[in-house]
PDB file of C-alpha atoms and ligand atoms in Angstrom:
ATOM      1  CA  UNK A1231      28.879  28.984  -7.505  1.00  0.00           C
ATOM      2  CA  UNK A1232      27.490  25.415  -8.101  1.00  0.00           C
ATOM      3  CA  UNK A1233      25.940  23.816  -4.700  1.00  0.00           C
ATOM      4  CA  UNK A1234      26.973  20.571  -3.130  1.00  0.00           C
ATOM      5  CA  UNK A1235      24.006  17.949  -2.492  1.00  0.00           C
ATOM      6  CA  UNK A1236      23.762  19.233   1.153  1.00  0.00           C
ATOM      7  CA  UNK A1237      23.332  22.829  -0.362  1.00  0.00           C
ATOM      8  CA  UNK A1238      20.202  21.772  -2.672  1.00  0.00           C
ATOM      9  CA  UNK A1239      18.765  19.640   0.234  1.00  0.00           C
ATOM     10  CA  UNK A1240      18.479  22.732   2.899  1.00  0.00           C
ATOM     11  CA  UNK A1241      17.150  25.302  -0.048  1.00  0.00           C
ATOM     12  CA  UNK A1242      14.009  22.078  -0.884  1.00  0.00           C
ATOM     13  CA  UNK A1243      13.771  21.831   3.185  1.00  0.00           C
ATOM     14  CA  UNK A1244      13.429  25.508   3.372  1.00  0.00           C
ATOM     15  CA  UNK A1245      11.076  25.866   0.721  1.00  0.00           C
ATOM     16  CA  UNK A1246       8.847  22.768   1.776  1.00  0.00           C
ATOM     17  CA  UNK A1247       8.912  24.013   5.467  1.00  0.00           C
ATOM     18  CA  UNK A1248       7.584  27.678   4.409  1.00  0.00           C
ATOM     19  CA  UNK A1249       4.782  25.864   1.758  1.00  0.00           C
ATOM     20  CA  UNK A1250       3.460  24.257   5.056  1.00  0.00           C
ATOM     21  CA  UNK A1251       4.351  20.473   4.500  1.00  0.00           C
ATOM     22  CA  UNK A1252       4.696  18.744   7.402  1.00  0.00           C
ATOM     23  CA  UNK A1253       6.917  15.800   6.523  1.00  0.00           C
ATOM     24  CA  UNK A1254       9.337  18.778   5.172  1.00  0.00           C
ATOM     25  CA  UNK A1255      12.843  16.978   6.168  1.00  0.00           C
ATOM     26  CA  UNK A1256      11.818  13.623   5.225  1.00  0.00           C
ATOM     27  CA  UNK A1257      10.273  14.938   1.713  1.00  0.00           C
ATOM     28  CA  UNK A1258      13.630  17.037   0.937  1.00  0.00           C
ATOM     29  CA  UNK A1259      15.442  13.781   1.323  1.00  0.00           C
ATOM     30  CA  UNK A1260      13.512  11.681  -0.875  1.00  0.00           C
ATOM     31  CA  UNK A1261      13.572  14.237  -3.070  1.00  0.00           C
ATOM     32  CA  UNK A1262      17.363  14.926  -3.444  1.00  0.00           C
ATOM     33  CA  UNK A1263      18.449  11.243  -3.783  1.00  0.00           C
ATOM     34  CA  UNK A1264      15.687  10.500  -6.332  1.00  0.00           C
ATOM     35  CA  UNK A1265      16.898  13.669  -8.099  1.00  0.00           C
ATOM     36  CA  UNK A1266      20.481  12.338  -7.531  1.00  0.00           C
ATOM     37  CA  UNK A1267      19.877   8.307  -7.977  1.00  0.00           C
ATOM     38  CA  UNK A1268      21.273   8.243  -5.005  1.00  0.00           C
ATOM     39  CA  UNK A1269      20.514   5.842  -1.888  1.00  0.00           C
ATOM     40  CA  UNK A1270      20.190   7.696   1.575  1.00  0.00           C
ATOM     41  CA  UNK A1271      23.332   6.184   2.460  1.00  0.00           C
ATOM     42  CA  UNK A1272      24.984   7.235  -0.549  1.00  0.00           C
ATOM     43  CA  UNK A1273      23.203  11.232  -0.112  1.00  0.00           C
ATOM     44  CA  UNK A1274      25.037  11.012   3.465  1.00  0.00           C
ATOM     45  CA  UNK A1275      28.582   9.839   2.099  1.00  0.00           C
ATOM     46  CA  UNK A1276      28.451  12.416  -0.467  1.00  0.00           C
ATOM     47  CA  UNK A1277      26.677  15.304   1.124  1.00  0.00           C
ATOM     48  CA  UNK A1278      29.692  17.258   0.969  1.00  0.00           C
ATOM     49  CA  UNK A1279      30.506  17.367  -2.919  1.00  0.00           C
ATOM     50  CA  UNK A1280      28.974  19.501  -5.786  1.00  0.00           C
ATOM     51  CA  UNK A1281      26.114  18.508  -7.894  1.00  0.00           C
ATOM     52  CA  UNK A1282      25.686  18.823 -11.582  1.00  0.00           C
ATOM     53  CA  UNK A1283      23.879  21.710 -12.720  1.00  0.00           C
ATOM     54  CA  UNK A1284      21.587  18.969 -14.216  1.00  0.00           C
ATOM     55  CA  UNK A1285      20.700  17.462 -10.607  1.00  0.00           C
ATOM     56  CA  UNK A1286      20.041  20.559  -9.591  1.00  0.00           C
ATOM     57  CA  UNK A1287      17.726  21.254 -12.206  1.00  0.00           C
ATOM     58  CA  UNK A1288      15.787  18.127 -11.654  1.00  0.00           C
ATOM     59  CA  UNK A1289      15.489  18.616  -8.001  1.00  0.00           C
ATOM     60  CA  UNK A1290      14.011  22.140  -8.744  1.00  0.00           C
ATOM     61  CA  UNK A1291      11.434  20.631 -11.058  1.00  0.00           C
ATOM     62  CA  UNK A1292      10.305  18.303  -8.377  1.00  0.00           C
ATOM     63  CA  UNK A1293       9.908  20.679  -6.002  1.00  0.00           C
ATOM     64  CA  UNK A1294       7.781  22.682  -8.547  1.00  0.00           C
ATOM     65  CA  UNK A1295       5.524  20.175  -8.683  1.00  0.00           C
ATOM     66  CA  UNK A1296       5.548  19.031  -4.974  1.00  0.00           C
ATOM     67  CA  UNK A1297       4.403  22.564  -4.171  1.00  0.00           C
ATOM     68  CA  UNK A1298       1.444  22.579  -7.050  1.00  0.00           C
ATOM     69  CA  UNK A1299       0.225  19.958  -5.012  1.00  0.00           C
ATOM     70  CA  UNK A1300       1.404  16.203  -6.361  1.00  0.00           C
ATOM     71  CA  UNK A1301       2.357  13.937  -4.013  1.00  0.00           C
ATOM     72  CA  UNK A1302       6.055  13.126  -3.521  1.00  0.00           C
ATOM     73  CA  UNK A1303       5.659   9.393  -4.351  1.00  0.00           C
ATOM     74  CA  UNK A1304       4.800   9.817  -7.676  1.00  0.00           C
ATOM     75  CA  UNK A1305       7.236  12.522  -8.570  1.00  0.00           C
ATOM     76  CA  UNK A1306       9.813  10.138  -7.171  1.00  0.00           C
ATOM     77  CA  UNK A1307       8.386   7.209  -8.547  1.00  0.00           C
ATOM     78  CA  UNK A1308       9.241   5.418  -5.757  1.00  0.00           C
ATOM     79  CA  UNK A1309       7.874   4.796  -1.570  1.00  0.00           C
ATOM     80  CA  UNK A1310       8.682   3.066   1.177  1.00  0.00           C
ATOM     81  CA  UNK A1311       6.363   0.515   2.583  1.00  0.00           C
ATOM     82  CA  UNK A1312       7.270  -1.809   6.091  1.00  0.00           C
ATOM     83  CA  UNK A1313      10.746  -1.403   5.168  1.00  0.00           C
ATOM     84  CA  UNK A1314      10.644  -2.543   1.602  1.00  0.00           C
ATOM     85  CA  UNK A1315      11.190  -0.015  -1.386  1.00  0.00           C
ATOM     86  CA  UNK A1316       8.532   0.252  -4.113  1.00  0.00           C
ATOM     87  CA  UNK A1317       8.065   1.701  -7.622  1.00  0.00           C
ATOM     88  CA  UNK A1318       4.733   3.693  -7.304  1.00  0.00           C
ATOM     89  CA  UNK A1319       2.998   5.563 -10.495  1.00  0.00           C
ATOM     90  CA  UNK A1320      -0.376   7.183 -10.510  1.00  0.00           C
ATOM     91  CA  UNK A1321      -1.943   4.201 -11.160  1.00  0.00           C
ATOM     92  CA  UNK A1322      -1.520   2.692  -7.806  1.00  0.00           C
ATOM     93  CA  UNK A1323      -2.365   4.200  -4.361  1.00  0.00           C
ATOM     94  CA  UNK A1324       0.411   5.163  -2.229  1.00  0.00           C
ATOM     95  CA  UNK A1325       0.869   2.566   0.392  1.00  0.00           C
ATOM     96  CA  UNK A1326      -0.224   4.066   3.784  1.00  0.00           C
ATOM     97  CA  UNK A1327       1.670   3.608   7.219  1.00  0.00           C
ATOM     98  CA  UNK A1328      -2.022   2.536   8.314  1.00  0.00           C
ATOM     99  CA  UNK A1329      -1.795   0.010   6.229  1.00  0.00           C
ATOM    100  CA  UNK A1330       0.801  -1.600   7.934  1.00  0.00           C
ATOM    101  CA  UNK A1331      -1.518  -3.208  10.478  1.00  0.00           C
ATOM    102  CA  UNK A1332      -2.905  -5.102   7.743  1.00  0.00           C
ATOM    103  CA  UNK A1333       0.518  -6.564   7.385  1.00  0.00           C
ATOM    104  CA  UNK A1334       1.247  -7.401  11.001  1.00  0.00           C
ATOM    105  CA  UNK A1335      -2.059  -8.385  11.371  1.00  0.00           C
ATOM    106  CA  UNK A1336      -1.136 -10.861   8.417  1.00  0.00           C
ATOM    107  CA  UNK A1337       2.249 -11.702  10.174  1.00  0.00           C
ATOM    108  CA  UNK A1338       0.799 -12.469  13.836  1.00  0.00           C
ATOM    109  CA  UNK A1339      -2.228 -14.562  12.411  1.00  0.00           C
ATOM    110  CA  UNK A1340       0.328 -16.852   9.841  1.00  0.00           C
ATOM    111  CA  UNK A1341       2.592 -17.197  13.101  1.00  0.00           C
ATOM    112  CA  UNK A1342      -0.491 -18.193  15.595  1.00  0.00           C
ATOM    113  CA  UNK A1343      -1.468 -20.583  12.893  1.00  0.00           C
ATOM    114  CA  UNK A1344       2.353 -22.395  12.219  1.00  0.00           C
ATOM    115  CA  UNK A1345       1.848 -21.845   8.533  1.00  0.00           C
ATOM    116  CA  UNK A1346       5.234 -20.561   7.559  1.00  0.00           C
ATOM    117  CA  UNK A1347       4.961 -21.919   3.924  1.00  0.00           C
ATOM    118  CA  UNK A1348       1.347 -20.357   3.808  1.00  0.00           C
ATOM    119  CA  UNK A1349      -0.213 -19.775   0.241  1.00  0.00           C
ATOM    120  CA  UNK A1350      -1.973 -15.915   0.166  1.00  0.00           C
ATOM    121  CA  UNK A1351      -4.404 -14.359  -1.851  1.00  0.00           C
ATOM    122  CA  UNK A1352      -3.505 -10.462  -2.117  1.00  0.00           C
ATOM    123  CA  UNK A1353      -6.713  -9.084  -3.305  1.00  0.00           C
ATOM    124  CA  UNK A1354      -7.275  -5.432  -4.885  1.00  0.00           C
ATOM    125  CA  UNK A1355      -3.727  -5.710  -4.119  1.00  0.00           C
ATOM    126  CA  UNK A1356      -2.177  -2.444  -6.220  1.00  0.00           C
ATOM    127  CA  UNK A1357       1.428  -1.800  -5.588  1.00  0.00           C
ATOM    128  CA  UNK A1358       1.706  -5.318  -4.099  1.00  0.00           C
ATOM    129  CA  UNK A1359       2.698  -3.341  -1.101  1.00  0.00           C
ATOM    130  CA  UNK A1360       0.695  -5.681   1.502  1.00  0.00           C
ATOM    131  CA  UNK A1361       1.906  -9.227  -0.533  1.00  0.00           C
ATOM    132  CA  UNK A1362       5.142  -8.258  -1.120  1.00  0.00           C
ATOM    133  CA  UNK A1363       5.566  -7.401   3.293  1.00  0.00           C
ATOM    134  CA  UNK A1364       3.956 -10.380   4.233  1.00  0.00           C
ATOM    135  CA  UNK A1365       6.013 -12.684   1.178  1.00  0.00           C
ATOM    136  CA  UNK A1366       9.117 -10.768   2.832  1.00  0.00           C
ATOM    137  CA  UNK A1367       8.496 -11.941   6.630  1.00  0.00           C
ATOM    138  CA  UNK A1368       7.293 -15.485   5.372  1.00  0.00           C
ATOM    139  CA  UNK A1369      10.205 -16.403   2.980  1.00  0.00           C
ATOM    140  CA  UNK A1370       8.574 -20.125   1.909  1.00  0.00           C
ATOM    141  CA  UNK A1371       4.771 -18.200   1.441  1.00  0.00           C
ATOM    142  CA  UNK A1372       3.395 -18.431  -1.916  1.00  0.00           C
ATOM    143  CA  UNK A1373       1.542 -15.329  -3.182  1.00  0.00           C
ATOM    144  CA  UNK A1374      -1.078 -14.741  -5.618  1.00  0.00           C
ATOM    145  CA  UNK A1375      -2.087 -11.014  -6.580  1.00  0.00           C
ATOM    146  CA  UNK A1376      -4.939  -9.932  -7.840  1.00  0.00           C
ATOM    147  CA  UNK A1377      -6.158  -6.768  -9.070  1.00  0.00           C
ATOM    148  CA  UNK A1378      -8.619  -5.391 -12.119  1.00  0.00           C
ATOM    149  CA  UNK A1379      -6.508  -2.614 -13.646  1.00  0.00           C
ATOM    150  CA  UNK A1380      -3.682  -4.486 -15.964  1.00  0.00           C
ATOM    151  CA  UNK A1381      -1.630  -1.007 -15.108  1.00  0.00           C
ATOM    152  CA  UNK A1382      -1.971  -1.715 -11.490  1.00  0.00           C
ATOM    153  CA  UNK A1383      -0.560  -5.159 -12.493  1.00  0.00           C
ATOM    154  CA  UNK A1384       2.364  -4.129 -14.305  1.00  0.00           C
ATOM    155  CA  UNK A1385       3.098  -1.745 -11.076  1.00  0.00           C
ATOM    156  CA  UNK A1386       2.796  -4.536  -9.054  1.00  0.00           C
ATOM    157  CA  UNK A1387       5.118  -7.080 -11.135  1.00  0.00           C
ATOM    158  CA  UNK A1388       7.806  -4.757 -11.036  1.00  0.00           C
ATOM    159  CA  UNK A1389       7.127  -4.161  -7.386  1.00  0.00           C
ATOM    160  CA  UNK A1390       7.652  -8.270  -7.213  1.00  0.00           C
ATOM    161  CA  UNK A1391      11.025  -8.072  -8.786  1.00  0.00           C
ATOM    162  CA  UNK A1392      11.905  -5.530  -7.127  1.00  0.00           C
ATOM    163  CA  UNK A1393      12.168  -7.042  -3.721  1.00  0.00           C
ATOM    164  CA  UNK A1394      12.795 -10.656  -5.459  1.00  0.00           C
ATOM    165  CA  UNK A1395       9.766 -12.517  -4.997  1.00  0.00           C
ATOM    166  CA  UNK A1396       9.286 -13.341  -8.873  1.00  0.00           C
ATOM    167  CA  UNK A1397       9.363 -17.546  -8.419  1.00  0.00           C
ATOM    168  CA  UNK A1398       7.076 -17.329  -5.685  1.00  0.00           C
ATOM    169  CA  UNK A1399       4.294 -15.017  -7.185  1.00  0.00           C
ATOM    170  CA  UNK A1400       1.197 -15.229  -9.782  1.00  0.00           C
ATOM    171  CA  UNK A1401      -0.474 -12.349 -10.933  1.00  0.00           C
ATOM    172  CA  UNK A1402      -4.011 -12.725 -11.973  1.00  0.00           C
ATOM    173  CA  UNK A1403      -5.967  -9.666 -13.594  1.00  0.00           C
ATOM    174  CA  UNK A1404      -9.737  -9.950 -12.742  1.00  0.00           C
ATOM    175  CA  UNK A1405     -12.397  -8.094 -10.645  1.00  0.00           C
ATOM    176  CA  UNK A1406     -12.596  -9.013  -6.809  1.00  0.00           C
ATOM    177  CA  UNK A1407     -16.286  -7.942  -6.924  1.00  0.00           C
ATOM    178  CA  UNK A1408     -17.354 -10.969  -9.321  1.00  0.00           C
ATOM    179  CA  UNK A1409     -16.585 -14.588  -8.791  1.00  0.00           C
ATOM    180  CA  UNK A1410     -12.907 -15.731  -8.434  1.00  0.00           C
ATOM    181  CA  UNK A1411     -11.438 -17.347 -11.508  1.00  0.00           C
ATOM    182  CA  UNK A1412     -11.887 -21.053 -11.864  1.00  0.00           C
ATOM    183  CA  UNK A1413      -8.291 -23.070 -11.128  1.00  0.00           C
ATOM    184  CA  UNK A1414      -6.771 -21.000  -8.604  1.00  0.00           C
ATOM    185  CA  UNK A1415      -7.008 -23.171  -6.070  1.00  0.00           C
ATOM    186  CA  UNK A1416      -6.838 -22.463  -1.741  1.00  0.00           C
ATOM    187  CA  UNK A1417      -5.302 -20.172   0.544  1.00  0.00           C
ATOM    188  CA  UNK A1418      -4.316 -19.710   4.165  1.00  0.00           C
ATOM    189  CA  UNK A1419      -4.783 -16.094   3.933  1.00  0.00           C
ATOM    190  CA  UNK A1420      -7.048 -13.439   2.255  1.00  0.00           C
ATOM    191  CA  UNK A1421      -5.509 -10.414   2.650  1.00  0.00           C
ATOM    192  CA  UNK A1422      -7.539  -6.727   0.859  1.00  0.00           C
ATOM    193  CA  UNK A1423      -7.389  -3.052   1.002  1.00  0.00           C
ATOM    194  CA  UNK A1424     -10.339  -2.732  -0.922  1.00  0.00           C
ATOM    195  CA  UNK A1425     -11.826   0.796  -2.237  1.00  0.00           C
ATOM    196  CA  UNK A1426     -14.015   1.666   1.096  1.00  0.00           C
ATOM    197  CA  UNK A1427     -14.505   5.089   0.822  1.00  0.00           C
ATOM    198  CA  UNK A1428     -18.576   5.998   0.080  1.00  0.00           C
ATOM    199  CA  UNK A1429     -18.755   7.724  -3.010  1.00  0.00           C
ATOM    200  CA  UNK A1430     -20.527  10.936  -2.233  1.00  0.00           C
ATOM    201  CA  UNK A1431     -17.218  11.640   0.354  1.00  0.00           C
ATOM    202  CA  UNK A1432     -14.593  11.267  -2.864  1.00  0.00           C
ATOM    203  CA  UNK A1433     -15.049  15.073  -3.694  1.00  0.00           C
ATOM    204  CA  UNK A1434     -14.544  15.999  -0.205  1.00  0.00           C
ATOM    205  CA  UNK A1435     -10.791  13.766   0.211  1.00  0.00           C
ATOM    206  CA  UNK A1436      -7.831  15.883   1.069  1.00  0.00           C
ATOM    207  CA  UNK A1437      -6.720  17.778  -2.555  1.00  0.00           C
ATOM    208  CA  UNK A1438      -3.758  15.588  -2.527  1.00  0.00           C
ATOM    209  CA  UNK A1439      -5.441  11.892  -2.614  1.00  0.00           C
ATOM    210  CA  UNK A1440      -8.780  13.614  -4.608  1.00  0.00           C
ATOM    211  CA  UNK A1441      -6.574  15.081  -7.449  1.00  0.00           C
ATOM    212  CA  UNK A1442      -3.583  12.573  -8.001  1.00  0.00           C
ATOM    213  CA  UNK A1443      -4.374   9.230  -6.908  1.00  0.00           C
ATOM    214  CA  UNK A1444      -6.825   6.636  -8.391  1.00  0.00           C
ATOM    215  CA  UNK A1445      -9.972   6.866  -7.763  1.00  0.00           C
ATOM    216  CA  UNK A1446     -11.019   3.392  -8.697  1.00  0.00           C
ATOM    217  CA  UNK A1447      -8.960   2.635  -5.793  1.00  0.00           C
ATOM    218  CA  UNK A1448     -10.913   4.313  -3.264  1.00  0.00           C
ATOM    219  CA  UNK A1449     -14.579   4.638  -4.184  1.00  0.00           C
ATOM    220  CA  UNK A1450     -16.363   1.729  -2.168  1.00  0.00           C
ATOM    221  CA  UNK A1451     -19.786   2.658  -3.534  1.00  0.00           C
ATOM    222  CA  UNK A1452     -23.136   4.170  -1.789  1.00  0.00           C
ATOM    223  CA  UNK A1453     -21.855   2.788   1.960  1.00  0.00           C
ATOM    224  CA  UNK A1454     -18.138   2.246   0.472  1.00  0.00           C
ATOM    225  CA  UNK A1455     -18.735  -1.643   1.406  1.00  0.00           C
ATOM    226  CA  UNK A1456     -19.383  -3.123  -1.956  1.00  0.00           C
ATOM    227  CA  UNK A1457     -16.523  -4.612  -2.432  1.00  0.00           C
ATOM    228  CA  UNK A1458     -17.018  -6.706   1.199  1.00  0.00           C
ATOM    229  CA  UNK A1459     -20.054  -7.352   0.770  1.00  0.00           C
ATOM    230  CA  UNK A1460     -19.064  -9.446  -2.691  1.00  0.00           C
ATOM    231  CA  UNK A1461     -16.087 -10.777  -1.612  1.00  0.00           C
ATOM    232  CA  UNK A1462     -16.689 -12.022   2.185  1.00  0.00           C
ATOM    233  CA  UNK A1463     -19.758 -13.944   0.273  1.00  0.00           C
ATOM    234  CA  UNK A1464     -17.746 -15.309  -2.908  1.00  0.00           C
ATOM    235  CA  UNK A1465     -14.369 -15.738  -2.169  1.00  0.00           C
ATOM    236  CA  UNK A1466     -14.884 -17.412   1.190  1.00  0.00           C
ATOM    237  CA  UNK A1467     -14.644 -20.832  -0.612  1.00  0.00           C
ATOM    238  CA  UNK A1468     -11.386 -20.113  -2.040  1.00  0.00           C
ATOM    239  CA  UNK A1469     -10.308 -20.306   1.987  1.00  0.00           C
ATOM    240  CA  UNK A1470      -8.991 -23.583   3.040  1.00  0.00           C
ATOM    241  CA  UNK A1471     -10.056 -24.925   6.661  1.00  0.00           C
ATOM    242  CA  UNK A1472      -9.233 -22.487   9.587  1.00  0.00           C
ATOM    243  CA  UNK A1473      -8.101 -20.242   6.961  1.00  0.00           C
ATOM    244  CA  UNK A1474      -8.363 -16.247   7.384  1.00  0.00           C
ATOM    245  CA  UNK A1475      -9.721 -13.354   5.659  1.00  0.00           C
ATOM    246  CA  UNK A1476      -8.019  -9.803   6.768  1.00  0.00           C
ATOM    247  CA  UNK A1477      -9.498  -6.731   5.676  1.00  0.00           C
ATOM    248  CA  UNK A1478      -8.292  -2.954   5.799  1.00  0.00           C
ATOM    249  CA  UNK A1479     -11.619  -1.158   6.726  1.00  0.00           C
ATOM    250  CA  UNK A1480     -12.419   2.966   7.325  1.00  0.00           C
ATOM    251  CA  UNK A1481     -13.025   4.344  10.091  1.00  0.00           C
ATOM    252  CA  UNK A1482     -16.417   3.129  11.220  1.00  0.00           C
ATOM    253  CA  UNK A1483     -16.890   0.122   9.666  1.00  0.00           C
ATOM    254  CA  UNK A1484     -15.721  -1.944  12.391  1.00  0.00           C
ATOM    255  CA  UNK A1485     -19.555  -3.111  13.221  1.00  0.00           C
ATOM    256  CA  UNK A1486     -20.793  -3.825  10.285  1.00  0.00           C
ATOM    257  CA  UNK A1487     -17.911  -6.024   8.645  1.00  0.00           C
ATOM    258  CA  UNK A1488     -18.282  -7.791  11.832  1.00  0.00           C
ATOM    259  CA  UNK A1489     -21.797  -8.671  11.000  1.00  0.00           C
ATOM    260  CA  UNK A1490     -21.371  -9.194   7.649  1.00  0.00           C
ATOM    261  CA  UNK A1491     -18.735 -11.774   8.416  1.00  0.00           C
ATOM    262  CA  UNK A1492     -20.963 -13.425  11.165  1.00  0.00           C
ATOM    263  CA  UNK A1493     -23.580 -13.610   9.002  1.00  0.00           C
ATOM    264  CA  UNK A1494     -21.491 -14.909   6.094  1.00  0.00           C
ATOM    265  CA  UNK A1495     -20.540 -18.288   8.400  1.00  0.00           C
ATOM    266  CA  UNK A1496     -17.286 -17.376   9.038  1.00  0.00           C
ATOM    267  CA  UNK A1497     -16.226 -17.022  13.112  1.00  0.00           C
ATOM    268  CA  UNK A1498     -13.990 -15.135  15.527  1.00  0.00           C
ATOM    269  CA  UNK A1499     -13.612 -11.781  14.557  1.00  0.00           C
ATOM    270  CA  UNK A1500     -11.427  -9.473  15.722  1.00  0.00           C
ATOM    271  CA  UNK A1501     -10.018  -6.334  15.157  1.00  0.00           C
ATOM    272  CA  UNK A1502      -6.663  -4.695  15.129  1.00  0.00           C
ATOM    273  CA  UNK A1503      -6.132  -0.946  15.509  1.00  0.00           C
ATOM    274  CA  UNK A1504      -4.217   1.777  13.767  1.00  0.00           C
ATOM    275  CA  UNK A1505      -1.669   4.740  15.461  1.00  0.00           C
ATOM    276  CA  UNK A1506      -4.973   6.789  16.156  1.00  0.00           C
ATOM    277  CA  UNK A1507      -6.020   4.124  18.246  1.00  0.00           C
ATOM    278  CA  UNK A1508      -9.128   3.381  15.238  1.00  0.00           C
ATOM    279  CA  UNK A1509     -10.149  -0.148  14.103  1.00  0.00           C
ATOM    280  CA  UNK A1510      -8.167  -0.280  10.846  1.00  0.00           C
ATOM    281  CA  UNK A1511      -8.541  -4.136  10.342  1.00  0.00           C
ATOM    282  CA  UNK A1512     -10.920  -7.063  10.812  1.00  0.00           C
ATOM    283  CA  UNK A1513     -10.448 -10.000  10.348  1.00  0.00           C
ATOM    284  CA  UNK A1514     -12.308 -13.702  10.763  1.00  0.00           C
ATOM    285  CA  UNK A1515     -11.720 -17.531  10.076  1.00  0.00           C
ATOM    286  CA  UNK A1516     -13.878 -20.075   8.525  1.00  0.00           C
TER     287      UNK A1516
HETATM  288  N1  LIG B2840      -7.065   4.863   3.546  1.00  0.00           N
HETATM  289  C1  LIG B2840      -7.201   5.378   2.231  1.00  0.00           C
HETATM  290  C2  LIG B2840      -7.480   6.870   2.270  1.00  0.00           C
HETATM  291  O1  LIG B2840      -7.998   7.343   3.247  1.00  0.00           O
HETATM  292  C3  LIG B2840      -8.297   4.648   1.483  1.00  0.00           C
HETATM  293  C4  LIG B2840      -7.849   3.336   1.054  1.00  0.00           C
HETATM  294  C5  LIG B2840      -8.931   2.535   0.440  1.00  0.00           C
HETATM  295  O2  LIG B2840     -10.002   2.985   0.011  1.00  0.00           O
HETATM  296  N2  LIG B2840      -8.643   1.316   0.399  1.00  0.00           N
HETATM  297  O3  LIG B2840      -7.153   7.582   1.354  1.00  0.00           O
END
């Protein structure tokens, strides 16, 4: 008896909800359109009609590896990030929903400043998940993104395309820890995630980040700061007058990315907070 899409999404819901995942209806949906090419739109108009044997298939292979442990996104290749899709391969983190404040942090500071054609530096930027929501809201912005890893590049590029911000975007491979690349001129806006995570906590990450996602990404060194430390110091010049520098930080390092940006010259910091109520971003202007 072959099984309509509806059929195959209640048997991964079942089987996601008894493995103990918690997002177990939104992961069985992601999972049967990817498996499907369909949109969620498209699941719900067709929900009714048989699958091929061959959808089927591929949707039971996903699960099989959901349940060993890899994280949805990159069995789907794809996430969803402040409304936007994304293409997302092991060589990029996942964008987080705590991220977000990062990007309305970005939004409210761009507004309070007038700056609607605003030119922003997306630093350690990854999927492009942060650029690509603030280029979306700002529609005459100019981005630049930066990261080290050419793979995180290419991720990002498509990412670009993707949501049609190719004439309005540079991409720039080089390492936000030494100093920025001659020729790239100013910017309104700084905007980093930067790997803040101190290096003797990688081993003890939740499996799911430790064993599938980049670590480059996250490791932040001895204190996890060394990557603010260099680039509140060297890329401050790279800021144009009243220009700001936002930063995702961990939990904790509200305090001393204050000081660091006091002591670096640069003035009124302030913080914004994640769901949890946690600073999640600081922020200053020179
Ligand atoms: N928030 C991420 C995590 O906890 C870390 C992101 C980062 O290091 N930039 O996995």
């Amino acid at each position: 008896m072959p099984s309509t899409y509806n059929d195959i999404y209640i048997e991964l819901r079942n089987a996601l909800r008894s493995n103990n995942i918690a997002s177990y209806n939104l992961e069985a949906r992601v999972i049967i359109c990817s498996a499907s090419g369909k949109t969620n739109t498209e699941y719900l108009r067709d929900m009714a009609l048989y699958a091929t044997p061959k959808i089927e298939a591929k949707a039971k292979d996903m699960l099989e590896r959901r349940l060993c442990g890899e994280p949805v996104a990159y069995i789907t290749n794809s996430w969803e990030f402040y409304g936007l899709p994304f293409y997302i391969t092991p060589d990029v983190l996942i964008p987080r929903m705590d991220t977000e404040v990062v990007v309305d942090a970005a939004v409210e500071i761009l507004r309070y400043m007038g700056k609607f054609d605003a030119r922003i530096l997306d630093l350690c930027c990854g999927s492009g998940c942060i650029g690509c929501a603030i280029a979306n809201e700002f529609p005459a912005s100019r981005i630049v993104e930066i990261d080290l890893s050419a793979r995180a590049l290419e991720v990002c590029r498509k990412n670009v395309e993707l949501n049609h911000m190719t004439p309005r975007t540079m991409f720039i491979q080089t390492d936000a820890k030494s100093m920025p690349p001659m020729g790239i001129g100013t910017f309104d806006l700084i905007v980093c995630n930067p790997p803040y995570i101190p290096s003797d906590m990688i081993p003890k990450l939740d499996a799911s980040v430790r064993d599938y996602e980049p670590v480059w990404a996250l490791d932040g060194g001895t204190d996890g700061l060394d990557f603010y430390r260099k680039i509140i110091k060297n890329w401050k010049r790279l800021l144009r007058n009243g220009g700001y520098m936002i930063f995702e930080i961990g939990e904790g390092q509200d305090e001393i990315l204050k000081k660091l940006f006091l002591t670096n010259g640069y003035h009124n910091v302030e913080y914004r907070q994640d769901t949890l109520n946690t600073n999640r971003v600081v922020m200053a202007r020179i």
